């Protein structure tokens, strides 16, 4: 019974957020250890070490930071909406920059090593995720950070933006798992089935990414963790309702 | 503006359900064509043709049927809750049986070909999905189809059951994509980068599975497509609220 009280709900929330951050950071560290220790470290010279920046940037930018950029709406539920929006946009901008570095790294490595681009399912899913991520970021900027669209269009777009954000996070996790599988089969196919440490480490990374996605999905979608509506949102909602029902809005 | 009217919303819903079924069926057919035409067909004798049943059963059972089993709650919104529950349970039972056949097929093939089990990320994710699927099915049976638990425990468990259902569907799609990547790299690694028809077909299958997952996710989570609360649910909700707030329930 205790579990349903608000205080207990809030304490569960804190534990879940803590767990998500621990799992997310562990994923970034494991990716660094995998590429740094087992795959020869990092460079920016067209060598396989340049490729190694790709998984690290993608897990850090498109998974961990993207997840946290969404989570700020749940963590800072009592802060001003404007400040939380700014933080959401800034973390997403960081995620975008880091993932573009990771994106360039793999194409640059392919060019130097004369490896064809865009033939694998990982690359198809990754490209779709990157394009959708850029579109989502620009749309977010236009609609919410520097809103140029009218209130009712913003209200209409908000649930689509939220849904696409979650889809993007799931696609980023899924594409990472495809990348892990590809990298393992390209690098250690003869020994992978012997449970060598590199394979077990990379599989564990994959499972951690899944756990991160599930924790974030739960925290984001759980009704009781949602941001309570504030007067600004109420006004927008009334405005939208009045417009769609054909009357004239009571507020501009 | 028209888009926000209930009739237009319902028409969008019908088109989205139609699209999901088309994409889902296309995925099953493409899996059949891939295994049937490019991988030598099907058998039950420990040969690679027995393995071929694995992707077909998993895409049919764990992705398509599992997705449709969830969708019945959105399609039959005006039917009796009891009948929809039964249908939900029956389709899930079919999904369970078909996925167990697919599960046995791969282990049987591995045993005959002396291939080690459970070393890849695909197998780890697949095993987690299968275990969670079985647990979810048994819990659904105990809690909702032959409810032995009290109302307030059922009300407490319902959102978890719904969330886990969506997680399971996403895990099934993700694990299928990992399986596609594994199978392609095991079978056509030297020619995959030359955009051979088998590779393009399998990649297309992966993208269709992602589209199926996104369509289902949208249909399931969109607020306006949810089943409107009925008196039975209202009573349960009041009963739950009274209990958790420490009073005595007004209904038994």
mmCIF file of N, CA and C in Angstrom, chain B residues 8-135:
data_model
loop_
_atom_site.group_PDB
_atom_site.id
_atom_site.type_symbol
_atom_site.label_atom_id
_atom_site.label_comp_id
_atom_site.label_asym_id
_atom_site.label_seq_id
_atom_site.Cartn_x
_atom_site.Cartn_y
_atom_site.Cartn_z
ATOM 1 N N UNK B 8 -12.362 12.691 -38.218
ATOM 2 C CA UNK B 8 -11.083 12.692 -38.909
ATOM 3 C C UNK B 8 -10.051 11.873 -38.126
ATOM 4 N N UNK B 9 -10.100 11.983 -36.773
ATOM 5 C CA UNK B 9 -9.187 11.223 -35.907
ATOM 6 C C UNK B 9 -9.405 9.730 -36.103
ATOM 7 N N UNK B 10 -10.704 9.336 -36.193
ATOM 8 C CA UNK B 10 -11.049 7.924 -36.370
ATOM 9 C C UNK B 10 -10.600 7.435 -37.747
ATOM 10 N N UNK B 11 -10.712 8.305 -38.772
ATOM 11 C CA UNK B 11 -10.300 7.905 -40.115
ATOM 12 C C UNK B 11 -8.771 7.733 -40.166
ATOM 13 N N UNK B 12 -8.031 8.629 -39.496
ATOM 14 C CA UNK B 12 -6.566 8.475 -39.407
ATOM 15 C C UNK B 12 -6.234 7.148 -38.733
ATOM 16 N N UNK B 13 -6.987 6.833 -37.662
ATOM 17 C CA UNK B 13 -6.772 5.591 -36.923
ATOM 18 C C UNK B 13 -6.924 4.381 -37.840
ATOM 19 N N UNK B 14 -7.998 4.390 -38.655
ATOM 20 C CA UNK B 14 -8.253 3.264 -39.568
ATOM 21 C C UNK B 14 -7.104 3.128 -40.572
ATOM 22 N N UNK B 15 -6.644 4.249 -41.117
ATOM 23 C CA UNK B 15 -5.537 4.205 -42.078
ATOM 24 C C UNK B 15 -4.255 3.699 -41.423
ATOM 25 N N UNK B 16 -4.009 4.140 -40.185
ATOM 26 C CA UNK B 16 -2.785 3.712 -39.488
ATOM 27 C C UNK B 16 -2.827 2.218 -39.168
ATOM 28 N N UNK B 17 -4.025 1.734 -38.746
ATOM 29 C CA UNK B 17 -4.163 0.292 -38.464
ATOM 30 C C UNK B 17 -3.935 -0.487 -39.756
ATOM 31 N N UNK B 18 -4.545 -0.007 -40.852
ATOM 32 C CA UNK B 18 -4.364 -0.661 -42.159
ATOM 33 C C UNK B 18 -2.896 -0.712 -42.546
ATOM 34 N N UNK B 19 -2.229 0.419 -42.397
ATOM 35 C CA UNK B 19 -0.797 0.485 -42.747
ATOM 36 C C UNK B 19 0.011 -0.483 -41.894
ATOM 37 N N UNK B 20 -0.314 -0.547 -40.582
ATOM 38 C CA UNK B 20 0.443 -1.437 -39.685
ATOM 39 C C UNK B 20 0.271 -2.899 -40.111
ATOM 40 N N UNK B 21 -0.961 -3.250 -40.515
ATOM 41 C CA UNK B 21 -1.209 -4.641 -40.914
ATOM 42 C C UNK B 21 -0.485 -4.982 -42.218
ATOM 43 N N UNK B 22 -0.475 -4.010 -43.132
ATOM 44 C CA UNK B 22 0.206 -4.190 -44.410
ATOM 45 C C UNK B 22 1.706 -4.385 -44.177
ATOM 46 N N UNK B 23 2.272 -3.505 -43.347
ATOM 47 C CA UNK B 23 3.711 -3.561 -43.059
ATOM 48 C C UNK B 23 4.056 -4.840 -42.292
ATOM 49 N N UNK B 24 3.185 -5.209 -41.340
ATOM 50 C CA UNK B 24 3.426 -6.414 -40.544
ATOM 51 C C UNK B 24 3.391 -7.661 -41.413
ATOM 52 N N UNK B 25 2.363 -7.762 -42.264
ATOM 53 C CA UNK B 25 2.246 -8.928 -43.161
ATOM 54 C C UNK B 25 3.404 -8.959 -44.157
ATOM 55 N N UNK B 26 3.772 -7.766 -44.673
ATOM 56 C CA UNK B 26 4.903 -7.700 -45.607
ATOM 57 C C UNK B 26 6.183 -8.214 -44.935
ATOM 58 N N UNK B 27 6.354 -7.919 -43.643
ATOM 59 C CA UNK B 27 7.529 -8.397 -42.911
ATOM 60 C C UNK B 27 7.553 -9.922 -42.848
ATOM 61 N N UNK B 28 6.377 -10.505 -42.538
ATOM 62 C CA UNK B 28 6.297 -11.975 -42.445
ATOM 63 C C UNK B 28 6.598 -12.585 -43.819
ATOM 64 N N UNK B 29 5.998 -12.011 -44.873
ATOM 65 C CA UNK B 29 6.202 -12.533 -46.235
ATOM 66 C C UNK B 29 7.681 -12.398 -46.631
ATOM 67 N N UNK B 30 8.278 -11.225 -46.371
ATOM 68 C CA UNK B 30 9.694 -11.028 -46.727
ATOM 69 C C UNK B 30 10.600 -12.023 -45.992
ATOM 70 N N UNK B 31 10.274 -12.301 -44.723
ATOM 71 C CA UNK B 31 11.076 -13.282 -43.968
ATOM 72 C C UNK B 31 10.961 -14.652 -44.636
ATOM 73 N N UNK B 32 9.727 -15.005 -45.029
ATOM 74 C CA UNK B 32 9.497 -16.275 -45.720
ATOM 75 C C UNK B 32 10.263 -16.349 -47.031
ATOM 76 N N UNK B 33 10.214 -15.250 -47.799
ATOM 77 C CA UNK B 33 10.916 -15.211 -49.091
ATOM 78 C C UNK B 33 12.422 -15.321 -48.869
ATOM 79 N N UNK B 34 12.931 -14.580 -47.882
ATOM 80 C CA UNK B 34 14.383 -14.615 -47.596
ATOM 81 C C UNK B 34 14.830 -16.051 -47.276
ATOM 82 N N UNK B 35 14.119 -16.671 -46.315
ATOM 83 C CA UNK B 35 14.510 -18.023 -45.896
ATOM 84 C C UNK B 35 14.159 -19.068 -46.957
ATOM 85 N N UNK B 36 13.012 -18.877 -47.618
ATOM 86 C CA UNK B 36 12.549 -19.859 -48.604
ATOM 87 C C UNK B 36 13.344 -19.800 -49.898
ATOM 88 N N UNK B 37 13.554 -18.595 -50.415
ATOM 89 C CA UNK B 37 14.190 -18.451 -51.725
ATOM 90 C C UNK B 37 15.718 -18.393 -51.622
ATOM 91 N N UNK B 38 16.250 -17.594 -50.699
ATOM 92 C CA UNK B 38 17.708 -17.400 -50.640
ATOM 93 C C UNK B 38 18.432 -18.394 -49.729
ATOM 94 N N UNK B 39 17.709 -18.974 -48.737
ATOM 95 C CA UNK B 39 18.389 -19.829 -47.746
ATOM 96 C C UNK B 39 17.954 -21.284 -47.819
ATOM 97 N N UNK B 40 17.262 -21.682 -48.875
ATOM 98 C CA UNK B 40 17.017 -23.120 -49.102
ATOM 99 C C UNK B 40 15.767 -23.721 -48.520
ATOM 100 N N UNK B 41 14.833 -22.894 -48.025
ATOM 101 C CA UNK B 41 13.547 -23.432 -47.564
ATOM 102 C C UNK B 41 13.551 -23.948 -46.138
ATOM 103 N N UNK B 42 12.570 -24.789 -45.827
ATOM 104 C CA UNK B 42 12.315 -25.167 -44.435
ATOM 105 C C UNK B 42 12.321 -26.685 -44.243
ATOM 106 N N UNK B 43 12.732 -27.126 -43.049
ATOM 107 C CA UNK B 43 12.724 -28.561 -42.707
ATOM 108 C C UNK B 43 12.727 -28.682 -41.184
ATOM 109 N N UNK B 44 12.649 -29.933 -40.678
ATOM 110 C CA UNK B 44 12.756 -30.145 -39.216
ATOM 111 C C UNK B 44 13.657 -31.365 -38.998
ATOM 112 N N UNK B 45 14.923 -31.210 -39.347
ATOM 113 C CA UNK B 45 15.845 -32.351 -39.304
ATOM 114 C C UNK B 45 17.251 -31.945 -38.844
ATOM 115 N N UNK B 46 17.359 -30.822 -38.140
ATOM 116 C CA UNK B 46 18.662 -30.379 -37.639
ATOM 117 C C UNK B 46 19.511 -29.687 -38.692
ATOM 118 N N UNK B 47 18.995 -29.602 -39.931
ATOM 119 C CA UNK B 47 19.747 -28.969 -41.027
ATOM 120 C C UNK B 47 19.600 -27.441 -40.954
ATOM 121 N N UNK B 48 20.384 -26.702 -41.798
ATOM 122 C CA UNK B 48 20.199 -25.240 -41.841
ATOM 123 C C UNK B 48 18.767 -24.853 -42.196
ATOM 124 N N UNK B 49 18.059 -25.773 -42.886
ATOM 125 C CA UNK B 49 16.661 -25.480 -43.218
ATOM 126 C C UNK B 49 15.787 -25.478 -41.957
ATOM 127 N N UNK B 50 16.235 -26.188 -40.926
ATOM 128 C CA UNK B 50 15.473 -26.108 -39.663
ATOM 129 C C UNK B 50 15.701 -24.740 -39.022
ATOM 130 N N UNK B 51 16.974 -24.267 -39.115
ATOM 131 C CA UNK B 51 17.262 -22.928 -38.588
ATOM 132 C C UNK B 51 16.329 -21.895 -39.221
ATOM 133 N N UNK B 52 16.055 -22.068 -40.540
ATOM 134 C CA UNK B 52 15.241 -21.089 -41.286
ATOM 135 C C UNK B 52 13.852 -20.863 -40.694
ATOM 136 N N UNK B 53 13.381 -21.854 -39.905
ATOM 137 C CA UNK B 53 12.091 -21.668 -39.245
ATOM 138 C C UNK B 53 12.183 -20.632 -38.124
ATOM 139 N N UNK B 54 13.408 -20.470 -37.596
ATOM 140 C CA UNK B 54 13.596 -19.562 -36.451
ATOM 141 C C UNK B 54 13.186 -18.116 -36.779
ATOM 142 N N UNK B 55 13.789 -17.486 -37.840
ATOM 143 C CA UNK B 55 13.376 -16.098 -38.129
ATOM 144 C C UNK B 55 11.886 -16.002 -38.479
ATOM 145 N N UNK B 56 11.379 -16.966 -39.248
ATOM 146 C CA UNK B 56 9.972 -16.901 -39.673
ATOM 147 C C UNK B 56 9.032 -16.949 -38.464
ATOM 148 N N UNK B 57 9.284 -17.900 -37.553
ATOM 149 C CA UNK B 57 8.420 -18.029 -36.368
ATOM 150 C C UNK B 57 8.532 -16.803 -35.473
ATOM 151 N N UNK B 58 9.764 -16.261 -35.327
ATOM 152 C CA UNK B 58 9.935 -15.124 -34.421
ATOM 153 C C UNK B 58 9.245 -13.871 -34.964
ATOM 154 N N UNK B 59 9.407 -13.620 -36.271
ATOM 155 C CA UNK B 59 8.769 -12.433 -36.856
ATOM 156 C C UNK B 59 7.238 -12.591 -36.823
ATOM 157 N N UNK B 60 6.761 -13.797 -37.109
ATOM 158 C CA UNK B 60 5.313 -14.038 -37.085
ATOM 159 C C UNK B 60 4.755 -14.003 -35.661
ATOM 160 N N UNK B 61 5.420 -14.729 -34.752
ATOM 161 C CA UNK B 61 4.885 -14.855 -33.387
ATOM 162 C C UNK B 61 5.192 -13.657 -32.510
ATOM 163 N N UNK B 62 6.485 -13.393 -32.316
ATOM 164 C CA UNK B 62 6.875 -12.381 -31.330
ATOM 165 C C UNK B 62 6.690 -10.947 -31.807
ATOM 166 N N UNK B 63 6.701 -10.733 -33.138
ATOM 167 C CA UNK B 63 6.519 -9.353 -33.618
ATOM 168 C C UNK B 63 5.072 -9.142 -34.091
ATOM 169 N N UNK B 64 4.693 -9.836 -35.184
ATOM 170 C CA UNK B 64 3.380 -9.548 -35.797
ATOM 171 C C UNK B 64 2.218 -9.903 -34.862
ATOM 172 N N UNK B 65 2.182 -11.137 -34.366
ATOM 173 C CA UNK B 65 1.036 -11.540 -33.536
ATOM 174 C C UNK B 65 1.048 -10.826 -32.190
ATOM 175 N N UNK B 66 2.236 -10.637 -31.601
ATOM 176 C CA UNK B 66 2.287 -9.924 -30.332
ATOM 177 C C UNK B 66 1.760 -8.490 -30.506
ATOM 178 N N UNK B 67 2.178 -7.849 -31.611
ATOM 179 C CA UNK B 67 1.703 -6.491 -31.888
ATOM 180 C C UNK B 67 0.197 -6.460 -32.037
ATOM 181 N N UNK B 68 -0.349 -7.402 -32.800
ATOM 182 C CA UNK B 68 -1.799 -7.429 -33.028
ATOM 183 C C UNK B 68 -2.573 -7.772 -31.757
ATOM 184 N N UNK B 69 -1.964 -8.611 -30.910
ATOM 185 C CA UNK B 69 -2.624 -8.958 -29.639
ATOM 186 C C UNK B 69 -2.801 -7.702 -28.790
ATOM 187 N N UNK B 70 -1.834 -6.787 -28.865
ATOM 188 C CA UNK B 70 -1.957 -5.529 -28.103
ATOM 189 C C UNK B 70 -2.985 -4.624 -28.789
ATOM 190 N N UNK B 71 -2.932 -4.615 -30.117
ATOM 191 C CA UNK B 71 -3.774 -3.702 -30.909
ATOM 192 C C UNK B 71 -5.283 -3.958 -30.733
ATOM 193 N N UNK B 72 -5.656 -5.197 -30.365
ATOM 194 C CA UNK B 72 -7.097 -5.487 -30.253
ATOM 195 C C UNK B 72 -7.794 -4.545 -29.259
ATOM 196 N N UNK B 73 -7.044 -4.089 -28.225
ATOM 197 C CA UNK B 73 -7.646 -3.153 -27.256
ATOM 198 C C UNK B 73 -7.979 -1.803 -27.896
ATOM 199 N N UNK B 74 -7.271 -1.438 -28.961
ATOM 200 C CA UNK B 74 -7.550 -0.170 -29.635
ATOM 201 C C UNK B 74 -8.587 -0.361 -30.752
ATOM 202 N N UNK B 75 -8.539 -1.540 -31.420
ATOM 203 C CA UNK B 75 -9.472 -1.768 -32.535
ATOM 204 C C UNK B 75 -10.893 -2.004 -32.012
ATOM 205 N N UNK B 76 -11.020 -2.860 -31.007
ATOM 206 C CA UNK B 76 -12.361 -3.190 -30.478
ATOM 207 C C UNK B 76 -12.650 -2.382 -29.222
ATOM 208 N N UNK B 77 -12.788 -1.077 -29.413
ATOM 209 C CA UNK B 77 -12.970 -0.192 -28.260
ATOM 210 C C UNK B 77 -14.394 -0.225 -27.715
ATOM 211 N N UNK B 78 -15.330 -0.664 -28.577
ATOM 212 C CA UNK B 78 -16.727 -0.637 -28.109
ATOM 213 C C UNK B 78 -17.221 -2.036 -27.730
ATOM 214 N N UNK B 79 -16.379 -3.055 -27.932
ATOM 215 C CA UNK B 79 -16.808 -4.425 -27.591
ATOM 216 C C UNK B 79 -16.669 -4.642 -26.090
ATOM 217 N N UNK B 80 -17.272 -5.751 -25.609
ATOM 218 C CA UNK B 80 -17.179 -6.056 -24.180
ATOM 219 C C UNK B 80 -15.712 -6.314 -23.805
ATOM 220 N N UNK B 81 -15.318 -5.759 -22.670
ATOM 221 C CA UNK B 81 -13.934 -5.866 -22.195
ATOM 222 C C UNK B 81 -13.521 -7.334 -22.072
ATOM 223 N N UNK B 82 -14.479 -8.165 -21.597
ATOM 224 C CA UNK B 82 -14.215 -9.589 -21.376
ATOM 225 C C UNK B 82 -13.836 -10.284 -22.682
ATOM 226 N N UNK B 83 -14.594 -10.001 -23.753
ATOM 227 C CA UNK B 83 -14.303 -10.615 -25.050
ATOM 228 C C UNK B 83 -12.965 -10.154 -25.610
ATOM 229 N N UNK B 84 -12.679 -8.863 -25.447
ATOM 230 C CA UNK B 84 -11.416 -8.331 -25.960
ATOM 231 C C UNK B 84 -10.233 -8.944 -25.197
ATOM 232 N N UNK B 85 -10.424 -9.094 -23.879
ATOM 233 C CA UNK B 85 -9.398 -9.747 -23.041
ATOM 234 C C UNK B 85 -9.115 -11.160 -23.533
ATOM 235 N N UNK B 86 -10.222 -11.896 -23.830
ATOM 236 C CA UNK B 86 -10.089 -13.277 -24.310
ATOM 237 C C UNK B 86 -9.284 -13.301 -25.614
ATOM 238 N N UNK B 87 -9.644 -12.393 -26.542
ATOM 239 C CA UNK B 87 -8.966 -12.323 -27.840
ATOM 240 C C UNK B 87 -7.482 -11.991 -27.633
ATOM 241 N N UNK B 88 -7.216 -11.030 -26.740
ATOM 242 C CA UNK B 88 -5.849 -10.615 -26.396
ATOM 243 C C UNK B 88 -5.052 -11.835 -25.892
ATOM 244 N N UNK B 89 -5.698 -12.622 -25.022
ATOM 245 C CA UNK B 89 -5.037 -13.808 -24.462
ATOM 246 C C UNK B 89 -4.815 -14.888 -25.514
ATOM 247 N N UNK B 90 -5.835 -15.101 -26.385
ATOM 248 C CA UNK B 90 -5.748 -16.160 -27.408
ATOM 249 C C UNK B 90 -4.647 -15.836 -28.427
ATOM 250 N N UNK B 91 -4.614 -14.575 -28.912
ATOM 251 C CA UNK B 91 -3.572 -14.221 -29.897
ATOM 252 C C UNK B 91 -2.187 -14.326 -29.240
ATOM 253 N N UNK B 92 -2.092 -13.923 -27.968
ATOM 254 C CA UNK B 92 -0.812 -14.058 -27.264
ATOM 255 C C UNK B 92 -0.415 -15.530 -27.100
ATOM 256 N N UNK B 93 -1.419 -16.403 -26.904
ATOM 257 C CA UNK B 93 -1.134 -17.829 -26.773
ATOM 258 C C UNK B 93 -0.568 -18.373 -28.090
ATOM 259 N N UNK B 94 -1.214 -17.970 -29.197
ATOM 260 C CA UNK B 94 -0.726 -18.348 -30.542
ATOM 261 C C UNK B 94 0.720 -17.855 -30.724
ATOM 262 N N UNK B 95 0.944 -16.582 -30.351
ATOM 263 C CA UNK B 95 2.286 -15.986 -30.468
ATOM 264 C C UNK B 95 3.295 -16.787 -29.657
ATOM 265 N N UNK B 96 2.867 -17.226 -28.451
ATOM 266 C CA UNK B 96 3.749 -17.981 -27.558
ATOM 267 C C UNK B 96 4.118 -19.328 -28.184
ATOM 268 N N UNK B 97 3.098 -20.040 -28.703
ATOM 269 C CA UNK B 97 3.338 -21.366 -29.292
ATOM 270 C C UNK B 97 4.276 -21.241 -30.497
ATOM 271 N N UNK B 98 3.979 -20.285 -31.386
ATOM 272 C CA UNK B 98 4.794 -20.125 -32.601
ATOM 273 C C UNK B 98 6.228 -19.726 -32.243
ATOM 274 N N UNK B 99 6.375 -18.849 -31.246
ATOM 275 C CA UNK B 99 7.738 -18.426 -30.901
ATOM 276 C C UNK B 99 8.503 -19.544 -30.183
ATOM 277 N N UNK B 100 7.781 -20.431 -29.469
ATOM 278 C CA UNK B 100 8.477 -21.577 -28.849
ATOM 279 C C UNK B 100 8.997 -22.516 -29.947
ATOM 280 N N UNK B 101 8.198 -22.712 -31.018
ATOM 281 C CA UNK B 101 8.660 -23.534 -32.158
ATOM 282 C C UNK B 101 9.943 -22.914 -32.743
ATOM 283 N N UNK B 102 9.933 -21.590 -32.932
ATOM 284 C CA UNK B 102 11.102 -20.908 -33.474
ATOM 285 C C UNK B 102 12.310 -21.000 -32.568
ATOM 286 N N UNK B 103 12.045 -20.954 -31.273
ATOM 287 C CA UNK B 103 13.075 -21.031 -30.230
ATOM 288 C C UNK B 103 13.720 -22.427 -30.246
ATOM 289 N N UNK B 104 12.876 -23.457 -30.295
ATOM 290 C CA UNK B 104 13.378 -24.837 -30.310
ATOM 291 C C UNK B 104 14.169 -25.085 -31.604
ATOM 292 N N UNK B 105 13.677 -24.538 -32.724
ATOM 293 C CA UNK B 105 14.326 -24.766 -34.026
ATOM 294 C C UNK B 105 15.800 -24.356 -33.998
ATOM 295 N N UNK B 106 16.087 -23.192 -33.409
ATOM 296 C CA UNK B 106 17.478 -22.722 -33.445
ATOM 297 C C UNK B 106 18.376 -23.550 -32.515
ATOM 298 N N UNK B 107 17.849 -23.931 -31.339
ATOM 299 C CA UNK B 107 18.662 -24.733 -30.422
ATOM 300 C C UNK B 107 18.914 -26.129 -31.006
ATOM 301 N N UNK B 108 17.887 -26.680 -31.667
ATOM 302 C CA UNK B 108 17.975 -27.994 -32.289
ATOM 303 C C UNK B 108 19.020 -27.978 -33.413
ATOM 304 N N UNK B 109 18.972 -26.914 -34.226
ATOM 305 C CA UNK B 109 19.955 -26.775 -35.314
ATOM 306 C C UNK B 109 21.371 -26.627 -34.740
ATOM 307 N N UNK B 110 21.524 -25.803 -33.712
ATOM 308 C CA UNK B 110 22.840 -25.607 -33.071
ATOM 309 C C UNK B 110 23.401 -26.935 -32.550
ATOM 310 N N UNK B 111 22.510 -27.741 -31.925
ATOM 311 C CA UNK B 111 22.918 -29.026 -31.343
ATOM 312 C C UNK B 111 23.418 -29.947 -32.455
ATOM 313 N N UNK B 112 22.654 -30.015 -33.561
ATOM 314 C CA UNK B 112 23.020 -30.902 -34.680
ATOM 315 C C UNK B 112 24.322 -30.433 -35.345
ATOM 316 N N UNK B 113 24.494 -29.111 -35.476
ATOM 317 C CA UNK B 113 25.667 -28.576 -36.181
ATOM 318 C C UNK B 113 26.826 -28.298 -35.224
ATOM 319 N N UNK B 114 26.642 -28.637 -33.936
ATOM 320 C CA UNK B 114 27.655 -28.395 -32.893
ATOM 321 C C UNK B 114 28.108 -26.920 -32.841
ATOM 322 N N UNK B 115 27.134 -26.037 -32.921
ATOM 323 C CA UNK B 115 27.395 -24.596 -32.795
ATOM 324 C C UNK B 115 27.072 -24.199 -31.350
ATOM 325 N N UNK B 116 27.990 -23.467 -30.683
ATOM 326 C CA UNK B 116 27.691 -23.081 -29.285
ATOM 327 C C UNK B 116 26.456 -22.193 -29.197
ATOM 328 N N UNK B 117 25.791 -22.300 -28.053
ATOM 329 C CA UNK B 117 24.584 -21.477 -27.824
ATOM 330 C C UNK B 117 24.926 -20.241 -27.000
ATOM 331 N N UNK B 118 24.061 -19.269 -27.093
ATOM 332 C CA UNK B 118 23.981 -18.147 -26.146
ATOM 333 C C UNK B 118 25.260 -17.330 -25.970
ATOM 334 N N UNK B 119 26.019 -17.162 -27.056
ATOM 335 C CA UNK B 119 27.213 -16.329 -26.913
ATOM 336 C C UNK B 119 27.036 -14.922 -27.497
ATOM 337 N N UNK B 120 26.028 -14.776 -28.407
ATOM 338 C CA UNK B 120 25.910 -13.483 -29.100
ATOM 339 C C UNK B 120 24.940 -12.540 -28.391
ATOM 340 N N UNK B 121 25.059 -11.254 -28.727
ATOM 341 C CA UNK B 121 24.144 -10.251 -28.172
ATOM 342 C C UNK B 121 22.706 -10.559 -28.600
ATOM 343 N N UNK B 122 22.531 -11.055 -29.842
ATOM 344 C CA UNK B 122 21.203 -11.441 -30.321
ATOM 345 C C UNK B 122 20.599 -12.521 -29.419
ATOM 346 N N UNK B 123 21.430 -13.508 -29.048
ATOM 347 C CA UNK B 123 20.898 -14.594 -28.211
ATOM 348 C C UNK B 123 20.585 -14.092 -26.794
ATOM 349 N N UNK B 124 21.414 -13.197 -26.273
ATOM 350 C CA UNK B 124 21.152 -12.650 -24.931
ATOM 351 C C UNK B 124 19.843 -11.859 -24.931
ATOM 352 N N UNK B 125 19.695 -10.989 -25.935
ATOM 353 C CA UNK B 125 18.462 -10.181 -26.019
ATOM 354 C C UNK B 125 17.253 -11.070 -26.282
ATOM 355 N N UNK B 126 17.438 -12.082 -27.147
ATOM 356 C CA UNK B 126 16.346 -12.993 -27.479
ATOM 357 C C UNK B 126 15.890 -13.776 -26.266
ATOM 358 N N UNK B 127 16.854 -14.282 -25.479
ATOM 359 C CA UNK B 127 16.497 -15.063 -24.289
ATOM 360 C C UNK B 127 15.759 -14.171 -23.284
ATOM 361 N N UNK B 128 16.261 -12.937 -23.091
ATOM 362 C CA UNK B 128 15.602 -12.004 -22.171
ATOM 363 C C UNK B 128 14.166 -11.749 -22.636
ATOM 364 N N UNK B 129 13.990 -11.559 -23.956
ATOM 365 C CA UNK B 129 12.652 -11.284 -24.499
ATOM 366 C C UNK B 129 11.732 -12.483 -24.277
ATOM 367 N N UNK B 130 12.235 -13.705 -24.558
ATOM 368 C CA UNK B 130 11.405 -14.907 -24.400
ATOM 369 C C UNK B 130 10.998 -15.106 -22.937
ATOM 370 N N UNK B 131 11.954 -14.935 -22.014
ATOM 371 C CA UNK B 131 11.634 -15.132 -20.583
ATOM 372 C C UNK B 131 10.592 -14.097 -20.139
ATOM 373 N N UNK B 132 10.847 -12.819 -20.495
ATOM 374 C CA UNK B 132 9.920 -11.753 -20.111
ATOM 375 C C UNK B 132 8.536 -11.987 -20.729
ATOM 376 N N UNK B 133 8.525 -12.508 -21.978
ATOM 377 C CA UNK B 133 7.262 -12.780 -22.669
ATOM 378 C C UNK B 133 6.460 -13.846 -21.926
ATOM 379 N N UNK B 134 7.154 -14.912 -21.493
ATOM 380 C CA UNK B 134 6.468 -15.990 -20.761
ATOM 381 C C UNK B 134 5.945 -15.468 -19.421
ATOM 382 N N UNK B 135 6.796 -14.720 -18.698
ATOM 383 C CA UNK B 135 6.384 -14.171 -17.402
ATOM 384 C C UNK B 135 5.161 -13.269 -17.597
#
